[in-house]
Coordinates of C-alpha atoms and ligand atoms in Angstrom, one line a residue:
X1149 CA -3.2 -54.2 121.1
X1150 CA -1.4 -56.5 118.5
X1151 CA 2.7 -56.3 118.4
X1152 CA 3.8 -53.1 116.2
X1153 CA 6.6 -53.6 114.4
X1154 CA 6.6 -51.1 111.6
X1155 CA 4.6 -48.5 111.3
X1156 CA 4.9 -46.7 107.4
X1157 CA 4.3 -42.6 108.1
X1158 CA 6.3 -41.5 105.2
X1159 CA 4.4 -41.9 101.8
X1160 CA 5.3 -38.9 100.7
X1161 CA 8.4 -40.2 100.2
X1162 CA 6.7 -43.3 98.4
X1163 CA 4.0 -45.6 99.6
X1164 CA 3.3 -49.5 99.7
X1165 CA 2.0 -50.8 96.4
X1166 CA -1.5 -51.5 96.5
X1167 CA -2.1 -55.6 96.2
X1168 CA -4.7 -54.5 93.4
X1169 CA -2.2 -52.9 91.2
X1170 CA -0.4 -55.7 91.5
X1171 CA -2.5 -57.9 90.9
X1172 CA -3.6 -55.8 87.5
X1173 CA -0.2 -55.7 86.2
X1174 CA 0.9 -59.1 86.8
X1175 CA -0.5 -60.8 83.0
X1176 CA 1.5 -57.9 81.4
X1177 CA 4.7 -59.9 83.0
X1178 CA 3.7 -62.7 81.3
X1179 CA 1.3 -63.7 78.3
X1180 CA 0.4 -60.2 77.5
X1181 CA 3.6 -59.3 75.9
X1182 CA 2.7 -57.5 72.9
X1183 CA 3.9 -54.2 71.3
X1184 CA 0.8 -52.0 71.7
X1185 CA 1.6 -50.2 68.8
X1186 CA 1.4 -53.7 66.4
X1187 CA -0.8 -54.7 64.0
X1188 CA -1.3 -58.1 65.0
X1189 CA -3.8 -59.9 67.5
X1190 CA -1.0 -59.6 70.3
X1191 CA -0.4 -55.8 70.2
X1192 CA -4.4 -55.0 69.4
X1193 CA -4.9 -56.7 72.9
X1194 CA -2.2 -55.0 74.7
X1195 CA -3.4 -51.5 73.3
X1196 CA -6.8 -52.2 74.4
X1197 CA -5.1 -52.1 78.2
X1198 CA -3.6 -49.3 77.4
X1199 CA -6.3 -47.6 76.4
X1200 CA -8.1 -48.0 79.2
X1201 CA -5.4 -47.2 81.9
X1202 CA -5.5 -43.9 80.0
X1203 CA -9.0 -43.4 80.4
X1204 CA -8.8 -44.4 84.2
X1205 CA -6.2 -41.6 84.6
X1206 CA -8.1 -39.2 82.3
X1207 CA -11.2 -40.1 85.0
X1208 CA -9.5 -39.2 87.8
X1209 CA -8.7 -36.0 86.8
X1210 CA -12.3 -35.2 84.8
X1211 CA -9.8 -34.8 81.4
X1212 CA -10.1 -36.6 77.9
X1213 CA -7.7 -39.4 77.5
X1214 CA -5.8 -37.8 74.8
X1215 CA -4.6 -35.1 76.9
X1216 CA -2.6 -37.9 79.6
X1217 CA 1.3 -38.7 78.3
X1218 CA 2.5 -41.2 80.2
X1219 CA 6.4 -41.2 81.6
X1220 CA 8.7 -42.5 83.5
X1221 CA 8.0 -40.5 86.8
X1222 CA 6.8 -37.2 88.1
X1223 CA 9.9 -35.5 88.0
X1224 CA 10.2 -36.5 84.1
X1225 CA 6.3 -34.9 83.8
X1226 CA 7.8 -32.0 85.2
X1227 CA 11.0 -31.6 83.0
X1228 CA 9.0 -32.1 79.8
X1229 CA 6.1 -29.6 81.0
X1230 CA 9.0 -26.9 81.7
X1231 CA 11.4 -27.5 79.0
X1232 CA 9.0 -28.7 76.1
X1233 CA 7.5 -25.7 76.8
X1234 CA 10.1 -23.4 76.7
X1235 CA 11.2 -25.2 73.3
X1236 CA 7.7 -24.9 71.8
X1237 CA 7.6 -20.6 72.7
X1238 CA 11.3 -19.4 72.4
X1239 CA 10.6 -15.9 72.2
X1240 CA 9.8 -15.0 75.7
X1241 CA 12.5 -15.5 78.4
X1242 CA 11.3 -14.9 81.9
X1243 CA 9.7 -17.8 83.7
X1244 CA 7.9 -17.7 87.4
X1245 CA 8.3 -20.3 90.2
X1246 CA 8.3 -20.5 93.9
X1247 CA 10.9 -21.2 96.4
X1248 CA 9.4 -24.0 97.7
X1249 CA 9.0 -26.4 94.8
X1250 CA 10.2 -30.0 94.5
X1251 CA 13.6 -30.0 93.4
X1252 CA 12.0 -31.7 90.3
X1253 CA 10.9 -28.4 89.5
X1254 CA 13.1 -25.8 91.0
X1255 CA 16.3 -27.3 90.0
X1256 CA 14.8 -26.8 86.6
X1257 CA 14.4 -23.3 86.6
X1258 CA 17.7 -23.0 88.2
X1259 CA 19.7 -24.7 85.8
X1260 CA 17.6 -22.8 82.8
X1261 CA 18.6 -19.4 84.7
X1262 CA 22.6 -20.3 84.9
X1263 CA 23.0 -22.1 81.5
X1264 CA 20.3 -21.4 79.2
X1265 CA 19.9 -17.9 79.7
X1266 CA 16.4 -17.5 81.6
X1267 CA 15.4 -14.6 83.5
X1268 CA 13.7 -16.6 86.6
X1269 CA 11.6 -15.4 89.4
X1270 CA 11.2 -17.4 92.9
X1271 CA 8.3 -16.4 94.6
X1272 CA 8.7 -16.6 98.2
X1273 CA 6.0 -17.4 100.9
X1274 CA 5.0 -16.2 104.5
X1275 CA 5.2 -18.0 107.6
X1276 CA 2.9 -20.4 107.2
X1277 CA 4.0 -21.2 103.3
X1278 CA 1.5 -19.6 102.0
X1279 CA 1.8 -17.3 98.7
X1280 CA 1.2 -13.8 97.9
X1281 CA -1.2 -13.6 95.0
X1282 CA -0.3 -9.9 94.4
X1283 CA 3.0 -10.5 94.3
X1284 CA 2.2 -13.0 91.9
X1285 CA 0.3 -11.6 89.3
X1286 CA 2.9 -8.7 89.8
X1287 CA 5.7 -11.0 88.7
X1288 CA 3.7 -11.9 85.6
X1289 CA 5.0 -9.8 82.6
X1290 CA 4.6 -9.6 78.7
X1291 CA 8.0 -11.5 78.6
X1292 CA 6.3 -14.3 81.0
X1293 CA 6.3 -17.4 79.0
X1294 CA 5.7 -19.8 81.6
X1295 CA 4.7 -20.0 85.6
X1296 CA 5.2 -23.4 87.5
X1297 CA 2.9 -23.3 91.0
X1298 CA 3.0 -27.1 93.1
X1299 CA -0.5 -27.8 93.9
X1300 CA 0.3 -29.4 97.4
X1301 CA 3.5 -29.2 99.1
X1302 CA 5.6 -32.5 99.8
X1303 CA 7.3 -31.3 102.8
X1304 CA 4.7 -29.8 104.7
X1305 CA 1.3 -30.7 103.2
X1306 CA 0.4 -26.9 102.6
X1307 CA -1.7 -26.7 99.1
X1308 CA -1.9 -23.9 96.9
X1309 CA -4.8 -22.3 95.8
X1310 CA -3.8 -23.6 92.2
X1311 CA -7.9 -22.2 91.0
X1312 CA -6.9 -18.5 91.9
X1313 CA -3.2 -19.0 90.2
X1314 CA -4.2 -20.7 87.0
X1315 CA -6.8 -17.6 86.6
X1316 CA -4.3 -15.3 87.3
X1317 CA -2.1 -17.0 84.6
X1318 CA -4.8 -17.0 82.0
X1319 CA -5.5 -13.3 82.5
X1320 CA -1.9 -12.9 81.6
X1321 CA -1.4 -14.8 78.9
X1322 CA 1.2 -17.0 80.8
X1323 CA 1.3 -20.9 80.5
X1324 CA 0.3 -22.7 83.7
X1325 CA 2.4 -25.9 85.3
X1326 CA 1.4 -27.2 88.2
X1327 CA 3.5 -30.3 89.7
X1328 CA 0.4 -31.8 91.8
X1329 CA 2.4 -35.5 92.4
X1330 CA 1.3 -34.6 96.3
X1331 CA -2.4 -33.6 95.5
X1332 CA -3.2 -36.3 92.8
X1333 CA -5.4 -39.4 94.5
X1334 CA -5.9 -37.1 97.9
X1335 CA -7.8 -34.1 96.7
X1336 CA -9.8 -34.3 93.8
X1337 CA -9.1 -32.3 91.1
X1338 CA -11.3 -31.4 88.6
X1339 CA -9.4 -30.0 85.6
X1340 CA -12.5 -29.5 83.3
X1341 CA -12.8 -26.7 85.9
X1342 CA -9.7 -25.4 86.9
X1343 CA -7.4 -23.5 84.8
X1344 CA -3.9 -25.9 84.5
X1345 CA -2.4 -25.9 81.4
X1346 CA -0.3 -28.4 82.6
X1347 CA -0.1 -31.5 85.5
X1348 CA 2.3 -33.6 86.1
X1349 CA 1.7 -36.7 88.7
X1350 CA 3.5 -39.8 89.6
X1351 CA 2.6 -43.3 90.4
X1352 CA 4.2 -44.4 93.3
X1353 CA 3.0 -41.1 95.2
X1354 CA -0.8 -43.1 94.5
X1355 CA 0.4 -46.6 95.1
X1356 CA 2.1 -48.4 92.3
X1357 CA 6.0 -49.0 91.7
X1358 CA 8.4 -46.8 91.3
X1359 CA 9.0 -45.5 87.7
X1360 CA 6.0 -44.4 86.4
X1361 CA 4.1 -41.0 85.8
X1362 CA 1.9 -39.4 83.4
X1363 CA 2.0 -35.3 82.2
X1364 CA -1.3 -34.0 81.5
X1365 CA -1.7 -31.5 78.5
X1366 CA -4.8 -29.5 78.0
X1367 CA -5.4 -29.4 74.4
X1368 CA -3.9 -26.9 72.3
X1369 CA -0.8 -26.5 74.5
X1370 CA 1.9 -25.2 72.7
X1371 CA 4.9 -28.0 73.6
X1372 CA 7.8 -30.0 72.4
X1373 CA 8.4 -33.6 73.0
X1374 CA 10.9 -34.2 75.3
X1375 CA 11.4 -37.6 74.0
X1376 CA 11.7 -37.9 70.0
X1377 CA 11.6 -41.8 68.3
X1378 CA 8.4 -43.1 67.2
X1379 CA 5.1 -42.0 67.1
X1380 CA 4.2 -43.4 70.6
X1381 CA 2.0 -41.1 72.9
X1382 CA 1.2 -39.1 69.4
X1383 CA 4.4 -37.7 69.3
X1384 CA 4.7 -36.8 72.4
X1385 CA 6.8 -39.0 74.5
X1386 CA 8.6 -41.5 72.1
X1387 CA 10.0 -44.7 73.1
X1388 CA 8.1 -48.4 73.4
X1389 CA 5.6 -47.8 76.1
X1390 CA 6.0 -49.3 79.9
X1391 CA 3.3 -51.2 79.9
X1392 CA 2.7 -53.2 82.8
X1393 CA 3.3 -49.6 84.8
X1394 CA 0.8 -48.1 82.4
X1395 CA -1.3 -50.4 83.4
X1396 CA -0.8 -50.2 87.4
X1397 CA -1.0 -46.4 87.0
X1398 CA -4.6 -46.7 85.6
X1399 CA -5.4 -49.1 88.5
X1400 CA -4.3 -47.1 91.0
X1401 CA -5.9 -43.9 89.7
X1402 CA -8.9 -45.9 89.7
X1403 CA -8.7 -47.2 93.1
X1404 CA -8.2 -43.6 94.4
X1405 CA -11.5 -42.5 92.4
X1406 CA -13.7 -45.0 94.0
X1407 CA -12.2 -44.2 97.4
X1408 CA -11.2 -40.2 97.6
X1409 CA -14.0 -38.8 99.7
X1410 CA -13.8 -41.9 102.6
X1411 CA -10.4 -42.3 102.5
X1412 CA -9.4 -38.8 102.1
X1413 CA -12.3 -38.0 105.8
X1414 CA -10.5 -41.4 107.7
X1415 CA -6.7 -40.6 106.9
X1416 CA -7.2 -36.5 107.7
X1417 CA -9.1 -37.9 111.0
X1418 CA -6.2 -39.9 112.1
X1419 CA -3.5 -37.5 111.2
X1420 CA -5.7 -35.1 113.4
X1421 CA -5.4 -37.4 115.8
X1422 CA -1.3 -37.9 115.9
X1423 CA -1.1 -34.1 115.7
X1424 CA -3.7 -33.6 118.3
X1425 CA -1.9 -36.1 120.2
X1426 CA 1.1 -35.4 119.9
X1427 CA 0.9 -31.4 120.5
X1428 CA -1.2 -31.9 124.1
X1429 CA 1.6 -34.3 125.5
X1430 CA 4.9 -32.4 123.7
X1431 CA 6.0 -29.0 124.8
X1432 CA 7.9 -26.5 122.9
X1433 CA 6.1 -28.5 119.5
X1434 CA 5.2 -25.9 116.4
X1435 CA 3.1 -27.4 113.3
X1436 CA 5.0 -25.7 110.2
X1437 CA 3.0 -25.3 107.2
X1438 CA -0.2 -23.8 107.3
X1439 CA -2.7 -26.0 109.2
X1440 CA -5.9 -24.7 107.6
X1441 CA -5.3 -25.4 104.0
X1442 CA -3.5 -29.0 103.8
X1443 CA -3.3 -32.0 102.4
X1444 CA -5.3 -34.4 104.6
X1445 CA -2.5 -37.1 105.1
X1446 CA 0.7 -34.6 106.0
X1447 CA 1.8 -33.0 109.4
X1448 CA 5.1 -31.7 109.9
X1449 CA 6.0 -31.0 113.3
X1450 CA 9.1 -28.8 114.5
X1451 CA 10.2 -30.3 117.9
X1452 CA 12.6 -27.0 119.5
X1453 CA 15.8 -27.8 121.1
X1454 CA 16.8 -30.9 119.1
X1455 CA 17.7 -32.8 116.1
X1456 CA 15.6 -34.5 113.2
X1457 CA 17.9 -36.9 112.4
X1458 CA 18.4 -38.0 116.3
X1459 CA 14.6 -37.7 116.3
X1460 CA 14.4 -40.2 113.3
X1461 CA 16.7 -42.8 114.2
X1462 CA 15.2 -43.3 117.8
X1463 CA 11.9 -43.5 116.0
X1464 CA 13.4 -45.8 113.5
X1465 CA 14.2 -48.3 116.2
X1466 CA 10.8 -48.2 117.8
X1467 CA 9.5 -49.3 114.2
X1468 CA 8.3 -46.1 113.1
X1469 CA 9.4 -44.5 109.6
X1470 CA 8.9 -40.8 109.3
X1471 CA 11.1 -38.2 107.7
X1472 CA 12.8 -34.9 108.1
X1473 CA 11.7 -31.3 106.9
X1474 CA 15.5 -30.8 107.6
X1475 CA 17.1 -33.4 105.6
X1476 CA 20.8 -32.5 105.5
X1477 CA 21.5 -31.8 101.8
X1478 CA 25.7 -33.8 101.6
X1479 CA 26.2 -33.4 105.3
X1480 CA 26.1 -29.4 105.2
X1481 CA 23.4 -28.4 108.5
X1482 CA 21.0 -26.7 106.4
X1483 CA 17.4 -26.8 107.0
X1484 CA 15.1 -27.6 104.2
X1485 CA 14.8 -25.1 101.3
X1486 CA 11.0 -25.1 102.0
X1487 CA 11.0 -24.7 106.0
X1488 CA 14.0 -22.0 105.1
X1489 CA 11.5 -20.1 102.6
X1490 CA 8.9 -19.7 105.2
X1491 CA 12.0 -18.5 108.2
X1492 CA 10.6 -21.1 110.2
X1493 CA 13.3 -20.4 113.4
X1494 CA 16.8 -22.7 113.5
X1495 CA 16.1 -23.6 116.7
X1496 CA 12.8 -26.3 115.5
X1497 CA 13.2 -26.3 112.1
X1498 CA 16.3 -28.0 112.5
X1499 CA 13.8 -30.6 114.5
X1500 CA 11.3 -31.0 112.4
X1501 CA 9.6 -34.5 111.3
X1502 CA 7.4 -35.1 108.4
X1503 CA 4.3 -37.8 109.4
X1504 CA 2.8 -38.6 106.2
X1505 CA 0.0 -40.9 106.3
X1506 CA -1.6 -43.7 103.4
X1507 CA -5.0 -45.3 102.5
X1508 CA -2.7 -47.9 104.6
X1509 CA -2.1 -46.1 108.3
X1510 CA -4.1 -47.8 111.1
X1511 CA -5.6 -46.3 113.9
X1512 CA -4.2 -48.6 115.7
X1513 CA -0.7 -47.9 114.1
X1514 CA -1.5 -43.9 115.1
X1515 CA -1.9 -44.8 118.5
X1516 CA 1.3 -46.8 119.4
X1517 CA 2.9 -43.3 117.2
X1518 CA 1.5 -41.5 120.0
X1519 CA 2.3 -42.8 122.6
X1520 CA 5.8 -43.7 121.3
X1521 CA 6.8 -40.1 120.1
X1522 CA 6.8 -38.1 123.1
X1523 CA 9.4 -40.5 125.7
X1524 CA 11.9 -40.4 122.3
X1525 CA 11.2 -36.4 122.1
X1526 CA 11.9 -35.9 126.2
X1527 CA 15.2 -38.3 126.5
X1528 CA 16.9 -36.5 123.3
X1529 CA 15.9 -33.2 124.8
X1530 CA 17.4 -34.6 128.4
X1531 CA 20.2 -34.8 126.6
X1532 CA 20.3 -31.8 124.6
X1533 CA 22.2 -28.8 125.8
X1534 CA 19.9 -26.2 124.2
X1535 CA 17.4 -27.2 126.6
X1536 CA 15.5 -26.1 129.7
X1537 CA 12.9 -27.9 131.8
X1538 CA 12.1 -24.8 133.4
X1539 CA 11.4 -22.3 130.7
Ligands
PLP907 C1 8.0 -37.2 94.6 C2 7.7 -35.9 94.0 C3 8.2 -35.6 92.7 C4 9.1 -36.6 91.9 O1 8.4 -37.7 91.5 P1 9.2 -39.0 91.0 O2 8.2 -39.9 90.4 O3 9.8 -39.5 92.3 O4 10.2 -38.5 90.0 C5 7.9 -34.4 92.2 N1 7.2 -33.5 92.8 C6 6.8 -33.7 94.1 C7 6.0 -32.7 94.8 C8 7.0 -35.0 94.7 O5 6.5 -35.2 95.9

């Protein structure tokens, strides 16, 4: 076995920038400088680009191009999916979400419930984070204007059966959000067949910098712009286009296209393989989220009797980079909102590690993870007054 240094398990956070992407963007740093929306020879050959980064994105998600608005980042495709839509239909005032979005999302609805007025419901989950689709479609009323369902969660992995909820929405006449930034590039989503009104995704989820994201809108969409200048985006999102991260977003969606079905079977089989490894060595270990209907690159384990963060740092030194479910929100002791949703118990969710795997993650890089994990699990729990050897 080759020397490990570092070992990447947390792309859900963000992941390494594909070398093709950067390759792809690099002439937009430099001769190909041009204003895609100007006449000349310099702009046409710039648009041309553009053009067909929005048809690569539009590909990956079986859509016409016209319905992709690029932005600046998923959690910008979310504001202007919720908000532009709320603008565009101001006679209804009760919007749905669940209690375990991205903040990106549920801060949202929270700030639209305590300043603008909104009657907001949180739908809650069960145990193993999954949704009640009664309750649901119970919570959808003729005031509904709009419901915002993830389609995979970050924290856990757990996806949502976004098919059955985008049905229920149509029934009822309610416009349907889904922030899919985890599901995008590792399931495949076909939107010519499933009901979304609206998707919002974000490139360095998929492999490219930081900074860029794109809002899907299905045709006929009833929705402000969130940005209002020129006529970039047709209308929709003003301002002089990113291009070079226009550009790496349409490389990267195309690189997950020609790659979903292999990559998606050889990162679920080595994240089987970390789980399976490290559940048969590590006692007292509970996988939160629900383990039959999940993203293929995301476990998140709850270790009882200890601390994530202790957990992280120790595995921080031995070169591995995971993350919390329990990330302490300005020092309070909280769990996670989304591990507190499902009552995972105190005693492991406050131990609970996120191992989120890339087209990237090694087999070889899995198995120095599992047999690094467990000593680091053991000497924190030696130390750790909660805990028993004998029980
Ligand atoms: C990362 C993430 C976002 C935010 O995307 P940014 O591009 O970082 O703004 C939104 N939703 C989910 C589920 C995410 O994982």
């Amino acid at each position: 076995m080759t020397d490990i240094r570092q070992v990447y398990l947390d792309n859900n956070a963000t992941c390494k920038v594909s070398p093709g992407v950067v390759e792809a963007m690099l002439p937009f740093f430099g001769e190909l400088y041009g204003n895609p929306s100007s006449m000349h020879s310099f702009g046409g050959k710039v648009a041309e680009h553009v053009t067909q980064a929005r048809e690569r994105v539009a590909a990956l998600l079986n859509v016409s191009p016209e319905e992709i608005v690029f932005t600046s980042c998923g959690t910008e495709s979310d504001n202007h999916a919720i908000r532009g839509t709320l603008e565009a239909n101001p006679d209804k005032k009760h919007i749905v979400t669940t209690k375990v979005e991205h903040p990106a999302v549920l801060n949202v609805f929270r700030f639209l419930a305590k300043r603008k007025g909104y009657h907001v419901t949180e739908l809650g989950v069960n145990k193993k984070g999954d949704l009640n689709l009664d309750e649901l479609r119970a919570a959808l009323t003729p005031d509904t204007v709009l419901l915002s369902v993830m389609a995979a969660n970050n924290e856990t992995g757990t996806m949502f059966p976004i098919d059955e909820i985008g049905a229920i929405a149509r029934e009822k006449g309610v416009i349907f959000h889904t922030d899919a930034v985890q599901a995008v590039g590792k399931i495949p989503l076909d939107l010519k067949k499933l009901p979304v009104d609206l998707l919002a995704l974000s490139g360095h989820k998929l492999h490219t910098p930081k900074g860029i994201g794109a809002l899907y809108i299905r045709k006929g969409t009833r929705i402000s712009p969130f940005m209002i200048g020129g006529h970039q985006e047709h209308n929709r999102r003003a301002g002089t286009e990113n291009v070079p991260y226009i550009i790496g977003l349409g490389k990267a969606c195309e690189e997950a296209m020609n790659s979903i079905f292999e990559e998606n079977n050889r990162v679920r089989k080595l994240r089987d393989k970390l789980e399976t490894g490290l559940m048969s060595q590590i006692s007292h270990a509970y996988i939160n989220g629900n383990p039959q209907w999940r993203l293929p690159n995301t476990t998140n384990i709850g270790f009882e009797f200890i601390e994530g963060e202790a957990i992280l740092l120790h595995l921080s030194a031995a070169g591995i980079a995971a993350s919390s479910g329990s990330a302490c929100t300005s020092g309070s002791l909280e769990p996670s909102h989304v591990l507190m949703a499902m009552e995972v118990p105190f005693t492991y969710a406050h131990g609970s590690v996120r191992f989120s795997l890339s087209k990237f993650t090694t087999e070889e890089e899995i198995d120095y993870t599992i047999k690094t994990v467990p000593p680091v699990i053991q000497k924190l729990r030696d130390m750790s007054p909660f805990y028993d050897p004998n029980k």
